């Protein structure tokens, strides 16, 4: 399951970059916070790397595109 989640995060990042390159505009992706206890979610993310799609998508984008002005935007709320 962890590998499938990891793949979806990199796929979202790649899709956002493709949209940016194809349209010439900076796309925005909107995510919601995970349900449940925030502390438990943090611990699960810290030790298992599970569930934080928005965080990992942003990290993939940050590594792929170092210039923040050209990087697709990720919003969490």
Short mmCIF file of N, CA and C in Angstrom, two decimals:
data_model
loop_
_atom_site.label_atom_id
_atom_site.label_comp_id
_atom_site.label_asym_id
_atom_site.label_seq_id
_atom_site.Cartn_x
_atom_site.Cartn_y
_atom_site.Cartn_z
N UNK A 1 0.83 -1.20 0.00
CA UNK A 1 0.00 0.00 0.00
C UNK A 1 0.87 1.25 0.00
N UNK A 2 1.95 1.27 0.74
CA UNK A 2 2.80 2.45 0.83
C UNK A 2 3.37 2.80 -0.54
N UNK A 3 3.77 1.82 -1.31
CA UNK A 3 4.33 2.07 -2.62
C UNK A 3 3.28 2.70 -3.55
N UNK A 4 2.04 2.25 -3.46
CA UNK A 4 0.98 2.81 -4.30
C UNK A 4 0.73 4.27 -3.95
N UNK A 5 0.75 4.60 -2.67
CA UNK A 5 0.56 5.99 -2.25
C UNK A 5 1.71 6.84 -2.75
N UNK A 6 2.92 6.35 -2.59
CA UNK A 6 4.10 7.09 -3.04
C UNK A 6 4.01 7.36 -4.54
N UNK A 7 3.56 6.39 -5.28
CA UNK A 7 3.44 6.55 -6.72
C UNK A 7 2.38 7.61 -7.07
N UNK A 8 1.28 7.64 -6.33
CA UNK A 8 0.24 8.61 -6.65
C UNK A 8 0.72 10.04 -6.39
N UNK A 9 1.53 10.24 -5.37
CA UNK A 9 2.04 11.57 -5.08
C UNK A 9 2.97 12.06 -6.17
N UNK A 10 3.85 11.20 -6.64
CA UNK A 10 4.75 11.60 -7.72
C UNK A 10 3.99 11.78 -9.03
N UNK A 11 2.93 11.00 -9.22
CA UNK A 11 2.09 11.15 -10.42
C UNK A 11 1.38 12.50 -10.41
N UNK A 12 0.85 12.90 -9.27
CA UNK A 12 0.19 14.20 -9.16
C UNK A 12 1.20 15.31 -9.46
N UNK A 13 2.39 15.21 -8.90
CA UNK A 13 3.42 16.22 -9.14
C UNK A 13 3.79 16.28 -10.62
N UNK A 14 3.96 15.13 -11.25
CA UNK A 14 4.31 15.09 -12.67
C UNK A 14 3.19 15.67 -13.52
N UNK A 15 1.95 15.38 -13.17
CA UNK A 15 0.80 15.93 -13.90
C UNK A 15 0.76 17.45 -13.79
N UNK A 16 1.01 17.98 -12.60
CA UNK A 16 1.02 19.43 -12.42
C UNK A 16 2.12 20.09 -13.25
N UNK A 17 3.28 19.45 -13.32
CA UNK A 17 4.37 19.99 -14.14
C UNK A 17 4.00 19.94 -15.62
N UNK A 18 3.37 18.85 -16.05
CA UNK A 18 2.93 18.74 -17.45
C UNK A 18 1.90 19.82 -17.79
N UNK A 19 0.97 20.06 -16.88
CA UNK A 19 -0.03 21.12 -17.10
C UNK A 19 0.66 22.47 -17.22
N UNK A 20 1.61 22.72 -16.33
CA UNK A 20 2.35 23.98 -16.39
C UNK A 20 3.09 24.14 -17.71
N UNK A 21 3.79 23.09 -18.12
CA UNK A 21 4.56 23.15 -19.37
C UNK A 21 3.65 23.27 -20.59
N UNK A 22 2.50 22.60 -20.55
CA UNK A 22 1.59 22.62 -21.68
C UNK A 22 0.79 23.89 -21.84
N UNK A 23 0.47 24.54 -20.72
CA UNK A 23 -0.37 25.74 -20.78
C UNK A 23 0.40 27.04 -20.58
N UNK A 24 1.58 26.94 -19.99
CA UNK A 24 2.35 28.15 -19.71
C UNK A 24 1.89 28.89 -18.47
N UNK A 25 0.96 28.31 -17.72
CA UNK A 25 0.48 28.93 -16.48
C UNK A 25 0.83 28.02 -15.31
N UNK A 26 0.88 28.60 -14.12
CA UNK A 26 1.21 27.84 -12.92
C UNK A 26 -0.08 27.23 -12.37
N UNK A 27 -0.20 25.89 -12.36
CA UNK A 27 -1.42 25.27 -11.81
C UNK A 27 -1.40 25.27 -10.28
N UNK A 28 -2.58 25.18 -9.70
CA UNK A 28 -2.75 25.11 -8.26
C UNK A 28 -3.47 23.80 -7.94
N UNK A 29 -2.98 23.09 -6.92
CA UNK A 29 -3.63 21.86 -6.46
C UNK A 29 -4.12 22.10 -5.03
N UNK A 30 -5.35 21.70 -4.76
CA UNK A 30 -5.96 21.92 -3.45
C UNK A 30 -6.21 20.57 -2.77
N UNK A 31 -5.73 20.44 -1.54
CA UNK A 31 -5.91 19.23 -0.75
C UNK A 31 -6.56 19.60 0.57
N UNK A 32 -7.20 18.61 1.21
CA UNK A 32 -7.74 18.84 2.55
C UNK A 32 -6.89 18.06 3.55
N UNK A 33 -6.96 18.49 4.80
CA UNK A 33 -6.22 17.79 5.85
C UNK A 33 -6.79 16.41 6.06
N UNK A 34 -5.97 15.48 6.52
CA UNK A 34 -6.42 14.12 6.84
C UNK A 34 -7.34 14.17 8.05
N UNK A 35 -8.34 13.31 8.05
CA UNK A 35 -9.26 13.22 9.19
C UNK A 35 -8.56 12.54 10.36
N UNK A 36 -9.08 12.77 11.54
CA UNK A 36 -8.56 12.09 12.73
C UNK A 36 -7.69 13.00 13.57
N UNK A 37 -7.06 12.41 14.54
CA UNK A 37 -6.22 13.11 15.49
C UNK A 37 -4.95 13.61 14.78
N UNK A 38 -4.69 14.92 14.78
CA UNK A 38 -3.51 15.45 14.09
C UNK A 38 -2.19 14.88 14.62
N UNK A 39 -2.12 14.65 15.92
CA UNK A 39 -0.88 14.10 16.49
C UNK A 39 -0.63 12.68 15.99
N UNK A 40 -1.68 11.86 15.98
CA UNK A 40 -1.56 10.48 15.49
C UNK A 40 -1.20 10.49 14.01
N UNK A 41 -1.82 11.38 13.23
CA UNK A 41 -1.48 11.48 11.81
C UNK A 41 -0.02 11.87 11.62
N UNK A 42 0.47 12.79 12.44
CA UNK A 42 1.87 13.21 12.34
C UNK A 42 2.81 12.05 12.67
N UNK A 43 2.52 11.32 13.74
CA UNK A 43 3.35 10.17 14.13
C UNK A 43 3.34 9.12 13.02
N UNK A 44 2.16 8.85 12.46
CA UNK A 44 2.06 7.86 11.39
C UNK A 44 2.88 8.31 10.18
N UNK A 45 2.80 9.59 9.85
CA UNK A 45 3.59 10.12 8.74
C UNK A 45 5.08 10.04 9.03
N UNK A 46 5.46 10.39 10.26
CA UNK A 46 6.87 10.43 10.64
C UNK A 46 7.52 9.04 10.58
N UNK A 47 6.83 8.03 11.07
CA UNK A 47 7.43 6.70 11.15
C UNK A 47 7.09 5.78 9.98
N UNK A 48 5.96 5.99 9.34
CA UNK A 48 5.54 5.09 8.26
C UNK A 48 5.54 5.79 6.91
N UNK A 49 5.44 7.12 6.91
CA UNK A 49 5.38 7.86 5.65
C UNK A 49 4.02 7.75 4.99
N UNK A 50 3.00 7.51 5.78
CA UNK A 50 1.67 7.22 5.27
C UNK A 50 0.79 8.46 5.28
N UNK A 51 -0.01 8.63 4.25
CA UNK A 51 -1.19 9.48 4.23
C UNK A 51 -0.98 10.94 3.84
N UNK A 52 0.17 11.51 3.95
CA UNK A 52 0.33 12.94 3.68
C UNK A 52 0.59 13.21 2.20
N UNK A 53 -0.46 13.09 1.41
CA UNK A 53 -0.34 13.24 -0.04
C UNK A 53 0.10 14.65 -0.40
N UNK A 54 -0.50 15.66 0.21
CA UNK A 54 -0.16 17.05 -0.11
C UNK A 54 1.30 17.35 0.22
N UNK A 55 1.75 16.93 1.38
CA UNK A 55 3.13 17.19 1.80
C UNK A 55 4.12 16.56 0.85
N UNK A 56 3.90 15.30 0.51
CA UNK A 56 4.83 14.60 -0.36
C UNK A 56 4.76 15.11 -1.79
N UNK A 57 3.57 15.49 -2.26
CA UNK A 57 3.44 16.08 -3.60
C UNK A 57 4.25 17.36 -3.67
N UNK A 58 4.15 18.19 -2.64
CA UNK A 58 4.92 19.44 -2.62
C UNK A 58 6.42 19.16 -2.62
N UNK A 59 6.83 18.15 -1.87
CA UNK A 59 8.26 17.81 -1.83
C UNK A 59 8.76 17.32 -3.19
N UNK A 60 7.96 16.52 -3.88
CA UNK A 60 8.35 16.09 -5.23
C UNK A 60 8.49 17.30 -6.15
N UNK A 61 7.55 18.24 -6.05
CA UNK A 61 7.62 19.45 -6.88
C UNK A 61 8.84 20.29 -6.52
N UNK A 62 9.12 20.41 -5.23
CA UNK A 62 10.26 21.21 -4.78
C UNK A 62 11.58 20.64 -5.30
N UNK A 63 11.69 19.32 -5.28
CA UNK A 63 12.91 18.69 -5.79
C UNK A 63 13.01 18.79 -7.31
N UNK A 64 11.88 18.66 -7.99
CA UNK A 64 11.89 18.67 -9.46
C UNK A 64 12.08 20.08 -10.02
N UNK A 65 11.53 21.07 -9.35
CA UNK A 65 11.58 22.45 -9.82
C UNK A 65 12.05 23.35 -8.68
N UNK A 66 13.37 23.58 -8.56
CA UNK A 66 13.91 24.37 -7.45
C UNK A 66 13.44 25.83 -7.43
N UNK A 67 13.11 26.40 -8.58
CA UNK A 67 12.68 27.80 -8.64
C UNK A 67 11.22 27.91 -8.20
N UNK A 68 10.95 28.53 -7.03
CA UNK A 68 9.57 28.62 -6.53
C UNK A 68 8.63 29.38 -7.46
N UNK A 69 9.16 30.30 -8.25
CA UNK A 69 8.31 31.07 -9.16
C UNK A 69 7.75 30.22 -10.30
N UNK A 70 8.42 29.13 -10.63
CA UNK A 70 8.00 28.27 -11.74
C UNK A 70 7.35 26.98 -11.26
N UNK A 71 7.28 26.79 -9.96
CA UNK A 71 6.76 25.56 -9.37
C UNK A 71 5.24 25.61 -9.23
N UNK A 72 4.52 24.53 -9.59
CA UNK A 72 3.08 24.48 -9.32
C UNK A 72 2.81 24.66 -7.83
N UNK A 73 1.69 25.25 -7.51
CA UNK A 73 1.34 25.57 -6.12
C UNK A 73 0.52 24.44 -5.49
N UNK A 74 0.79 24.17 -4.23
CA UNK A 74 0.03 23.17 -3.46
C UNK A 74 -0.58 23.89 -2.27
N UNK A 75 -1.90 23.77 -2.12
CA UNK A 75 -2.63 24.40 -1.02
C UNK A 75 -3.28 23.31 -0.18
N UNK A 76 -3.23 23.49 1.14
CA UNK A 76 -3.87 22.54 2.05
C UNK A 76 -4.76 23.33 2.99
N UNK A 77 -5.99 22.89 3.13
CA UNK A 77 -6.89 23.62 4.01
C UNK A 77 -8.09 22.83 4.40
#
